[in-house]
Amino acid sequence: MRLSANGFYVEQYRKCCNCGILVYGEGVRNPEHPKKLYCSDWCVEWRTSKDRGVADPVLPIKQPKLPFEAAYPAKGERIAPYDLVTMNILDSTMVSVCREMGILLMKTSYSTIFNEGLDFTCALADAKGDMIACAEFCPTMIGGMPLLIKTCAQEIDFKSLEEGDIILHNDPYRGGLHCPEHTFFRPFFVDGELLGFAVCIGHIAEIGGMVPGAFCGEATEIFHEGLRVPPVKIMKAGKDVEEVWKLLLANTRTPRQNYGDLRAMIASVELGCERIAATVRKYGKAVFKQTCEDLMDYAERRMRAEIAEFADGLYSFGDTVENDGIVNKPYRIEVDLHIHGDEVVADFSRSSDQAKGPISATLGVTTGAVYNGMFHVTDASIPKNSGCFRPLRVVARPGSMANVDYPGPLVAGNTELHPRLANIVIGAMSKCVPERSMASEACTSMNFVFGGNHPEYDEYFACYDLMAGGWGGRLGHDGNDCVIAINGNCRFNPTEVFETRFPLMVENCELVTDSGGPGEFRGGLGYSRTLLVREVPITGSQCTDRHEIKPYALFDGLPGGNGSTLVKTANSSDWKTVSEVYGKVSTSKYANVVFEPGDRIKLTTPGGGGYGDPKKRARESVLEDVREAYVSSQSAETDYGLKG
């Protein structure tokens, strides 16, 4: 990445032409293609091998290093034995600190996406920016965190930080996820020494841009999606930087709500610093620093041991996104998993070029999706820290669906493409460890966003409403019903809260019969919810998928059911798509539709794919599904072969 001479703006987001990471400085050149820029010799060798037709290069992983990391001395040999007791105690303590940070954020925030949806992640990092602990919140944020912090370190010298500084950042192109995801990190010191950071990433529901709620299904450039903030200090030495606050709050439709949410995030990292500093004082700085290194090494060894059990080879898988909201054509995402020894390279080079609409992913999203997918097929008890990531390498060429280039739009890449990317990693692993894999889940958060002027409070409201779908069947188990997509780990809004906060009525909310893909182990069900617009018009937008292409099945199962968005206007008795009523290109991605009082919106989520031949499903299970209305009598006969 090249900044202007005064450092005020980015002149060029320069990326490695192989793995897609930002390149600072001169980078590395390939003598065969001198105009191409690489981050490392490893990437030169990998791309050269691929270009020469080597389908499955055997190349030991070398992780990319940003320039600031070179200042840290290489880690020496561990002389004393690992203290497993202290490691476990410190790991549990740090995870508890992260959970407490999240509880504080949930309890003190203003917006439903925080206090009901839990769309945030809290973590701790060391002084190098490596994640040393996290709580069980949003997987997409967990996986993207180390790259995000280290990218910030290229612009803000960590040595210049002092007690009470808080850094804010949401630029997706600087290692981030998408614009609504705001990152706060606060350094913690003990005896004047910087030991690490308390970090909080949270989804701010309203950030300006073309539509209320940020999810503009018709965005064609990043500037349509809301305010981008480079790494800046929002607090210096414990005091507000008023100019930054004023700039942030002047660019949103809901300044009061945003102010409350941002304050809650700040309180979260302040609490994290207070708790972890007390822990360090209890054990001593030397023990803390060494034990954090040991924890990451331990997580790395555990992950390597898991990967070493997998058969070496090349495992490929792909899926299709139906359209981008702008052009009515499909986009492919493809992964090649190269497993050799105790390492995995996930190469997305065969994926489609980035879309014109907002469905492409940043490198941070894609990297997080690989970690997410691999964590689902490995031992869940491995500590989640940067050590887990070391045996995994991500290759995502710039300008592709898996690594969008500036100024391409990307807001739905985090919610729609991340689950697809994670699912195709799991799908590829189904060819290696079928007993640990699942069929496709719904792979969408529905992302229905809306805003308007509240009739009671005379204040603008905005809501980011996300919904849950079915998960895929897996060996020995049916898919979960109505669970948020694999990237989120979030909750959806309870009806009582929804109706209290917004001028909408929830007329019905029900599971959708037959939406779970038939299989020996059935896919989970999606659900349908009908919203009645009451006293005032609302402006709605949406970014979702799976209206046309069903969630895939595995091992002779059948695909899950499609989702849909239907509208019944106040002067009509028919349900129609937004394409039919408002002339939109896509039924699943649209922007700035004005719903009038009396209009109804029916949002239906997809189900999960089936696993295994449905004819092999236990007869008792099919009968129970029919009794519970999960499966219709017709499907029981047609798909499951149940007679009489």
XYZ file of C-alpha atoms in Angstrom:
644
model
C 0.000 0.000 0.000
C 1.373 3.401 -0.936
C 0.399 6.462 1.084
C 0.704 10.037 -0.085
C 3.870 11.908 0.872
C 2.085 13.607 3.770
C 0.413 10.344 4.831
C -3.089 11.827 4.553
C -4.507 9.458 1.952
C -3.842 6.214 0.067
C -2.402 6.665 -3.383
C -2.602 2.976 -4.257
C -3.695 -0.249 -2.568
C -0.814 -2.412 -3.821
C -1.313 -6.151 -3.430
C 0.673 -9.318 -3.922
C -0.485 -10.694 -7.265
C -0.503 -14.217 -5.824
C -1.892 -14.224 -2.269
C -3.458 -10.757 -2.420
C -2.062 -9.303 0.817
C -1.218 -5.595 0.908
C 2.393 -4.953 -0.039
C 4.284 -2.160 1.713
C 7.641 -0.966 0.407
C 9.250 -2.422 -2.681
C 7.954 -5.979 -2.375
C 9.456 -8.859 -4.377
C 9.705 -9.158 -8.153
C 9.656 -12.287 -10.284
C 12.402 -12.200 -12.948
C 10.062 -13.983 -15.379
C 7.353 -11.330 -14.893
C 9.198 -8.234 -13.629
C 6.104 -5.996 -13.634
C 4.244 -8.185 -11.155
C 4.526 -7.480 -7.449
C 4.747 -10.172 -4.769
C 4.897 -10.081 -0.991
C 7.497 -12.843 -0.653
C 9.632 -15.409 -2.407
C 7.118 -18.047 -1.325
C 4.412 -16.381 -3.417
C 6.749 -16.116 -6.410
C 7.486 -19.835 -6.192
C 3.833 -20.784 -5.681
C 2.569 -18.743 -8.613
C 5.428 -19.880 -10.864
C 4.627 -23.511 -10.103
C 0.954 -22.966 -10.859
C 1.702 -21.111 -14.101
C 3.908 -24.006 -15.196
C 1.023 -26.419 -14.801
C 1.876 -27.945 -11.428
C -1.597 -28.700 -10.103
C -0.548 -29.489 -6.532
C 2.743 -27.810 -5.575
C 4.490 -29.159 -2.490
C 5.829 -26.020 -0.889
C 6.280 -25.631 2.887
C 4.307 -22.634 4.141
C 5.963 -19.332 4.905
C 3.519 -16.799 6.267
C 3.741 -13.247 4.865
C 5.397 -10.728 7.160
C 4.504 -7.053 7.188
C 7.462 -4.656 7.515
C 6.774 -3.744 11.153
C 7.082 -7.431 12.125
C 10.706 -7.483 10.973
C 11.610 -5.267 13.938
C 10.775 -8.071 16.338
C 13.626 -10.527 16.970
C 13.168 -14.134 15.951
C 11.798 -16.325 18.706
C 14.454 -18.443 20.341
C 14.263 -22.054 21.473
C 12.081 -22.803 24.496
C 14.571 -23.980 27.145
C 12.370 -24.672 30.175
C 9.472 -27.164 29.868
C 6.015 -25.822 29.094
C 3.938 -25.069 32.159
C 0.626 -26.580 31.044
C -1.146 -25.681 34.281
C -0.323 -21.973 33.990
C -1.161 -22.097 30.276
C -4.636 -23.458 30.984
C -5.291 -21.015 33.806
C -4.145 -18.004 31.800
C -6.044 -19.108 28.676
C -9.271 -19.561 30.659
C -8.744 -16.225 32.401
C -8.178 -14.343 29.149
C -11.188 -15.964 27.461
C -13.283 -14.969 30.475
C -12.040 -11.391 30.149
C -13.141 -11.397 26.499
C -16.562 -12.749 27.456
C -16.944 -10.056 30.112
C -16.063 -7.417 27.517
C -18.838 -8.781 25.305
C -21.409 -8.846 28.091
C -20.665 -5.212 28.918
C -21.059 -4.270 25.254
C -24.343 -6.158 24.979
C -25.771 -4.599 28.165
C -24.778 -0.988 27.467
C -25.265 -0.659 23.688
C -28.178 1.154 22.032
C -28.857 -0.806 18.839
C -30.584 -4.188 18.531
C -27.743 -5.578 16.431
C -25.582 -5.436 19.576
C -27.917 -6.003 22.509
C -30.061 -8.620 20.715
C -27.985 -9.758 17.727
C -24.573 -9.981 19.475
C -22.901 -9.039 16.199
C -19.487 -8.327 17.679
C -16.290 -9.998 18.853
C -14.001 -9.248 21.770
C -10.400 -10.397 21.969
C -6.937 -9.782 23.365
C -3.764 -9.375 21.338
C -0.097 -9.203 22.243
C 2.227 -6.296 21.471
C 2.947 -7.731 17.992
C -0.750 -7.773 17.082
C -1.126 -11.554 17.376
C -4.440 -12.660 18.876
C -3.851 -14.442 22.201
C -7.480 -15.069 23.239
C -11.050 -14.447 22.105
C -14.611 -15.143 23.211
C -17.170 -17.199 21.293
C -18.802 -14.419 19.349
C -18.565 -13.680 15.590
C -16.300 -16.149 13.683
C -15.779 -13.853 10.704
C -14.353 -11.150 12.978
C -12.209 -13.621 14.926
C -10.498 -14.873 11.777
C -9.965 -11.400 10.372
C -8.598 -9.831 13.541
C -4.824 -10.519 13.342
C -4.514 -9.193 9.784
C -6.521 -6.109 10.727
C -4.405 -5.169 13.752
C -1.116 -5.741 11.951
C -2.246 -3.624 9.023
C -3.006 -0.769 11.426
C 0.527 -1.094 12.787
C 1.857 -0.020 9.382
C 0.295 3.416 9.855
C 0.320 3.948 13.622
C 3.615 3.247 15.349
C 2.824 1.086 18.368
C 5.839 2.605 20.133
C 4.100 5.989 20.071
C 1.030 4.727 21.954
C 0.363 5.734 25.514
C -2.045 4.787 28.286
C -5.634 5.708 27.397
C -5.176 5.819 23.608
C -7.918 4.102 21.620
C -7.599 3.461 17.895
C -10.625 3.207 15.599
C -10.610 1.691 12.126
C -13.129 0.328 9.590
C -11.428 0.506 6.171
C -12.104 -2.859 4.467
C -9.140 -2.439 2.132
C -6.694 -2.088 5.036
C -7.107 -5.643 6.235
C -10.699 -5.071 7.363
C -13.976 -6.859 6.720
C -16.731 -4.490 5.567
C -17.530 -0.874 6.420
C -20.126 -1.524 9.179
C -17.509 -3.502 11.105
C -15.732 -0.982 13.350
C -12.626 -2.011 15.252
C -11.509 -0.435 18.528
C -8.253 -1.426 20.140
C -6.725 -0.016 23.269
C -3.159 -0.724 24.404
C -2.535 -2.036 27.897
C 0.642 -1.245 29.772
C 2.217 -2.622 32.944
C 5.016 -0.595 34.539
C 5.164 1.529 31.401
C 5.709 -1.412 29.031
C 3.286 -2.091 26.171
C 2.148 -5.714 26.546
C -0.781 -5.896 24.170
C -4.261 -4.724 23.241
C -7.880 -5.196 24.175
C -9.823 -5.394 20.914
C -13.485 -5.096 20.021
C -14.951 -5.414 16.536
C -18.639 -4.578 16.182
C -21.203 -4.053 13.450
C -22.459 -0.461 13.555
C -25.957 -0.617 12.082
C -26.033 2.788 10.350
C -22.961 4.410 8.761
C -24.381 6.710 6.118
C -24.125 5.769 2.467
C -26.899 5.322 -0.074
C -29.358 3.445 2.142
C -30.356 3.310 5.807
C -28.574 0.361 7.404
C -25.563 0.214 5.034
C -26.571 -2.877 2.998
C -27.116 -1.308 -0.395
C -27.960 -4.186 -2.722
C -27.288 -1.958 -5.730
C -23.943 -0.447 -4.701
C -21.338 -0.314 -7.449
C -18.517 1.351 -5.500
C -17.369 1.576 -1.899
C -18.555 5.178 -1.592
C -22.164 3.973 -1.822
C -21.715 1.893 1.312
C -20.968 4.500 3.964
C -18.164 6.272 5.776
C -14.701 4.673 5.768
C -12.371 5.484 8.646
C -8.595 4.900 8.398
C -6.711 4.004 11.589
C -7.180 7.072 13.800
C -7.135 7.788 17.508
C -10.630 8.453 18.786
C -9.188 8.922 22.267
C -5.738 10.197 23.248
C -4.436 9.605 26.762
C -7.981 8.934 27.954
C -9.542 12.051 26.435
C -11.933 12.256 23.481
C -10.599 13.539 20.180
C -13.611 15.757 19.589
C -12.951 16.375 15.905
C -13.053 12.628 15.176
C -16.301 12.218 17.104
C -17.927 15.112 15.258
C -16.846 13.753 11.888
C -18.174 10.266 12.653
C -21.535 11.413 13.966
C -22.104 13.931 11.181
C -22.099 11.106 8.636
C -24.874 8.914 9.997
C -28.664 9.074 10.041
C -28.768 7.935 13.689
C -26.113 9.929 15.594
C -27.592 9.294 19.049
C -27.741 5.534 18.526
C -24.248 5.468 17.040
C -22.854 7.527 19.891
C -24.241 5.029 22.400
C -22.885 2.016 20.493
C -19.437 3.531 20.023
C -19.280 4.404 23.734
C -20.245 0.825 24.578
C -17.388 -0.484 22.416
C -14.958 1.907 24.080
C -16.142 0.747 27.509
C -15.573 -2.822 26.376
C -11.896 -2.323 25.532
C -11.351 -0.216 28.642
C -12.692 -3.055 30.759
C -10.518 -5.529 28.883
C -7.380 -3.505 29.582
C -8.281 -3.142 33.248
C -8.860 -6.893 33.680
C -5.845 -8.129 31.735
C -3.473 -5.631 33.379
C -4.571 -6.952 36.783
C -3.918 -10.497 35.560
C -0.416 -9.573 34.389
C 0.386 -8.015 37.747
C -0.772 -11.202 39.438
C 1.509 -13.503 37.447
C 4.289 -11.103 36.466
C 5.211 -9.735 33.052
C 7.789 -12.403 32.240
C 5.368 -15.249 32.978
C 2.578 -13.547 31.038
C 4.667 -12.928 27.915
C 6.205 -16.395 27.902
C 2.898 -18.124 28.564
C 1.193 -16.257 25.720
C 3.932 -17.445 23.359
C 3.561 -20.954 24.738
C -0.207 -20.839 24.223
C 0.179 -19.896 20.563
C 2.828 -22.586 20.052
C 0.543 -25.110 21.750
C -2.414 -24.165 19.528
C -0.150 -24.447 16.479
C 1.060 -27.919 17.496
C -2.511 -29.065 18.111
C -3.663 -27.755 14.720
C -0.696 -29.309 12.937
C -1.402 -32.626 14.605
C -4.997 -32.479 13.339
C -3.952 -31.632 9.764
C -1.288 -34.364 9.781
C -4.090 -36.921 10.197
C -5.635 -35.841 6.882
C -4.551 -37.639 3.715
C -2.204 -35.560 1.568
C -3.627 -34.307 -1.683
C -5.582 -31.698 -3.608
C -9.241 -31.276 -2.642
C -11.414 -28.907 -4.653
C -14.947 -27.587 -4.296
C -17.081 -24.683 -5.496
C -20.442 -22.942 -5.296
C -22.372 -20.269 -7.174
C -23.736 -16.877 -6.141
C -26.865 -16.258 -8.208
C -26.300 -12.548 -9.032
C -24.818 -9.324 -7.668
C -27.897 -7.081 -7.723
C -26.582 -5.160 -10.722
C -26.042 -7.785 -13.413
C -28.295 -10.821 -13.643
C -25.541 -13.398 -13.994
C -23.974 -15.974 -11.638
C -20.531 -15.803 -10.040
C -18.432 -18.826 -9.105
C -16.282 -19.258 -6.034
C -13.776 -22.108 -6.150
C -11.249 -23.391 -3.627
C -8.335 -25.764 -4.059
C -7.174 -27.134 -0.712
C -3.594 -28.360 -0.890
C -2.878 -30.609 2.106
C 0.694 -31.743 2.623
C 1.998 -33.037 5.916
C 0.741 -30.739 8.632
C -0.056 -27.710 6.466
C -2.905 -26.483 4.246
C -2.877 -23.928 1.422
C -6.344 -22.689 0.422
C -6.125 -21.285 -3.108
C -9.124 -19.363 -4.492
C -7.438 -18.341 -7.765
C -10.048 -20.075 -9.944
C -12.889 -17.946 -8.566
C -14.694 -15.420 -10.768
C -13.470 -11.874 -11.132
C -14.968 -9.471 -8.600
C -18.586 -8.528 -9.144
C -19.874 -5.123 -10.103
C -22.324 -5.319 -7.180
C -21.553 -5.617 -3.443
C -21.017 -9.384 -3.068
C -17.217 -9.710 -3.296
C -15.069 -10.369 -0.214
C -11.987 -8.654 1.139
C -8.881 -10.695 1.932
C -9.706 -10.360 5.642
C -13.100 -11.970 5.043
C -11.657 -14.766 2.919
C -8.880 -15.480 5.402
C -11.391 -15.609 8.250
C -13.602 -17.964 6.204
C -10.741 -20.427 5.694
C -10.023 -20.464 9.420
C -13.739 -20.837 10.116
C -14.123 -23.786 7.756
C -11.023 -25.567 9.036
C -12.019 -25.046 12.680
C -15.274 -26.894 11.906
C -13.425 -30.042 10.827
C -10.741 -30.015 13.538
C -10.778 -30.404 17.309
C -12.993 -27.725 18.858
C -10.942 -27.728 22.069
C -7.864 -26.203 20.399
C -7.351 -22.701 21.872
C -8.428 -20.039 19.382
C -5.430 -17.761 18.948
C -3.002 -16.794 16.209
C -1.089 -20.036 16.686
C -3.958 -21.983 15.078
C -3.549 -19.956 11.909
C 0.139 -20.670 11.307
C -0.310 -23.988 9.433
C -2.893 -22.385 7.116
C -2.046 -20.189 4.111
C -4.581 -18.330 1.981
C -4.083 -17.447 -1.687
C -6.690 -15.060 -3.109
C -5.766 -13.186 -6.258
C -6.539 -9.457 -6.316
C -9.598 -8.406 -8.256
C -11.454 -11.662 -7.663
C -14.575 -12.582 -5.729
C -12.263 -13.669 -2.908
C -10.228 -10.422 -2.820
C -12.020 -7.327 -4.041
C -9.960 -4.420 -5.345
C -10.608 -0.755 -4.517
C -13.072 0.866 -5.110
C -15.293 -2.191 -5.551
C -18.322 -2.549 -3.248
C -18.189 -5.354 -0.685
C -20.725 -4.999 2.109
C -22.370 -8.386 1.410
C -19.018 -10.132 1.026
C -18.868 -10.407 4.804
C -22.377 -11.795 5.326
C -23.112 -13.646 2.080
C -19.739 -14.691 0.692
C -17.984 -15.565 3.964
C -20.410 -18.425 4.698
C -20.100 -19.628 1.104
C -16.308 -19.576 1.342
C -16.319 -21.388 4.689
C -18.816 -23.922 3.363
C -16.796 -24.752 0.257
C -13.741 -25.292 2.471
C -15.868 -27.787 4.431
C -17.174 -29.169 1.141
C -13.623 -29.751 -0.083
C -12.812 -31.477 3.206
C -15.814 -33.786 2.693
C -13.644 -35.595 0.152
C -10.996 -36.091 2.811
C -12.923 -36.478 6.094
C -16.594 -37.037 5.139
C -17.469 -37.911 8.728
C -16.532 -34.369 9.842
C -18.283 -32.448 7.059
C -21.771 -31.111 6.477
C -23.874 -30.242 3.461
C -24.395 -26.579 2.658
C -26.204 -24.387 5.132
C -28.439 -21.491 4.077
C -25.322 -19.317 3.639
C -27.158 -16.025 3.990
C -28.029 -13.604 6.783
C -30.953 -12.218 4.716
C -29.716 -8.678 5.587
C -32.984 -6.783 5.504
C -32.192 -3.176 6.473
C -34.652 -0.350 6.812
C -35.131 3.128 8.204
C -37.565 5.991 8.577
C -38.859 8.598 10.955
C -40.364 7.102 14.088
C -43.932 8.387 14.662
C -43.641 8.399 18.471
C -40.162 9.837 18.994
C -39.787 12.149 15.974
C -36.350 10.676 15.456
C -34.828 8.761 12.580
C -34.541 5.015 13.178
C -32.471 2.459 11.300
C -32.319 -1.282 11.756
C -30.059 -4.023 10.483
C -32.260 -7.107 10.733
C -30.686 -10.483 10.140
C -32.435 -13.846 9.964
C -31.475 -17.481 10.400
C -31.695 -20.443 8.020
C -31.178 -24.175 8.044
C -27.796 -25.850 8.438
C -26.690 -28.837 6.409
C -27.094 -32.442 7.433
C -23.992 -34.269 8.667
C -23.076 -37.829 9.533
C -25.292 -38.982 12.375
C -27.200 -35.694 12.748
C -29.830 -33.625 10.982
C -28.990 -29.998 10.313
C -29.960 -27.398 12.891
C -33.151 -25.456 12.194
C -33.127 -21.648 12.029
C -29.519 -20.978 13.005
C -27.615 -17.925 11.830
C -25.137 -18.445 8.987
C -21.750 -19.947 9.839
C -20.016 -16.561 9.799
C -22.180 -14.883 12.418
C -22.931 -16.874 15.565
C -25.542 -14.150 16.132
C -29.160 -14.051 17.309
C -32.135 -12.578 15.507
C -34.471 -9.954 16.953
C -37.246 -11.242 19.234
C -40.675 -10.210 18.009
C -41.425 -8.274 21.198
C -38.265 -6.181 20.893
C -38.725 -5.724 17.168
C -42.260 -4.385 17.490
C -41.368 -2.175 20.448
C -38.418 -0.500 18.757
C -39.748 -0.134 15.199
C -43.111 0.759 13.605
C -43.609 -2.722 12.149
C -45.791 -5.636 13.201
C -44.683 -9.281 12.950
C -47.807 -11.013 11.670
C -46.388 -14.518 11.610
C -43.135 -16.398 12.143
C -43.032 -20.096 11.252
C -40.825 -22.936 10.088
C -41.090 -23.786 6.383
C -42.156 -27.372 5.739
C -39.876 -29.259 3.296
C -37.225 -26.513 3.297
C -34.668 -28.912 4.778
C -32.938 -30.914 2.060
C -33.969 -34.592 2.129
C -31.224 -36.984 3.151
C -30.349 -39.879 5.405
C -29.605 -36.934 7.681
C -31.994 -34.146 6.778
C -31.034 -30.521 6.298
C -32.277 -27.999 8.836
C -35.364 -25.922 8.124
C -35.548 -22.273 7.251
C -38.388 -20.045 8.414
C -40.726 -17.380 7.142
C -41.695 -14.091 8.757
C -44.273 -11.576 7.565
C -43.875 -7.903 8.475
C -46.691 -5.359 8.294
C -45.661 -1.740 7.750
C -47.736 0.344 10.092
C -48.000 4.127 10.534
C -45.158 5.555 8.452
C -43.333 4.653 5.248
C -40.035 2.823 5.646
C -37.153 2.667 3.187
C -35.911 -0.910 2.828
C -32.944 -2.577 1.165
C -31.629 -6.107 1.123
C -28.591 -8.237 0.327
C -29.317 -11.951 0.358
C -29.038 -14.969 -1.950
C -30.356 -18.507 -2.555
C -33.564 -17.339 -4.236
C -32.579 -19.260 -7.367
C -29.746 -21.668 -6.487
C -30.439 -24.147 -3.711
C -28.022 -25.073 -0.895
C -26.067 -28.082 -2.102
C -26.263 -31.596 -0.680
C -23.572 -34.197 -0.033
C -23.328 -37.937 -0.681
C -26.585 -38.407 -2.652
C -28.653 -36.122 -0.456
C -30.988 -33.537 -1.989
C -30.538 -29.739 -1.863
C -32.181 -27.451 0.666
C -35.095 -25.164 -0.142
C -34.762 -21.679 -1.578
C -35.372 -18.451 0.271
C -37.538 -15.626 -1.019
C -38.616 -12.024 -0.475
C -42.209 -11.268 -1.397
C -44.252 -8.084 -1.111
C -47.996 -7.592 -0.884
C -48.778 -3.916 -1.305
C -51.704 -2.349 0.549
C -53.770 -2.143 -2.634
C -53.123 -5.739 -3.770
C -54.049 -9.256 -2.703
C -51.104 -10.927 -4.460
C -47.607 -11.704 -3.242
C -44.988 -10.541 -5.737
C -41.206 -10.176 -5.872
C -39.472 -6.802 -5.696
C -38.560 -7.329 -9.347
C -42.238 -7.551 -10.269
C -43.410 -4.674 -8.072
C -40.493 -2.240 -8.252
C -38.649 -3.317 -11.412
C -35.474 -4.446 -9.617
C -32.855 -6.552 -11.435
C -32.643 -9.055 -8.584
C -35.254 -10.451 -6.213
C -32.590 -10.891 -3.525
C -30.506 -7.710 -3.758
C -32.107 -4.292 -4.036
C -31.953 -0.786 -2.579
C -34.197 2.084 -1.458
C -37.611 0.495 -1.870
C -40.232 2.591 -0.076
C -42.752 0.383 1.718
C -45.962 2.259 2.500
C -48.256 1.741 5.516
C -50.346 -1.365 4.896
C -47.673 -3.080 2.785
C -46.520 -6.528 3.859
C -43.060 -8.049 3.415
C -42.614 -11.821 3.646
C -39.018 -12.889 4.234
C -38.252 -16.614 3.865
C -34.850 -18.138 4.597
C -33.346 -21.164 2.828
C -32.995 -24.583 4.402
C -29.856 -26.712 4.620
C -28.783 -29.428 2.209
C -29.283 -33.113 2.922
C -26.490 -35.591 3.741
C -26.699 -39.124 2.381
C -29.361 -40.972 0.380
C -32.828 -40.025 1.764
C -34.064 -43.536 1.024
C -31.729 -44.730 3.814
C -33.308 -42.467 6.438
C -34.829 -44.372 9.323
C -38.572 -44.877 8.804
C -39.315 -43.703 12.373
C -37.451 -40.446 11.711
C -39.456 -39.751 8.543
C -42.732 -40.463 10.349
C -41.758 -38.119 13.162
C -40.814 -35.406 10.633
C -44.255 -35.740 9.036
C -46.009 -35.563 12.432
C -44.045 -32.408 13.305
C -44.721 -30.896 9.837
C -41.010 -30.710 9.071
C -41.649 -32.899 6.035
C -44.866 -33.123 4.013
C -46.581 -36.438 3.245
C -45.804 -35.914 -0.432
C -42.067 -35.439 0.232
C -42.075 -38.440 2.584
C -43.343 -40.557 -0.298
C -41.471 -38.956 -3.190
C -38.108 -38.161 -1.600
C -37.884 -40.689 1.216
C -39.784 -43.586 -0.367
C -42.182 -43.887 2.564
C -45.259 -45.838 1.449
C -48.444 -45.992 3.454
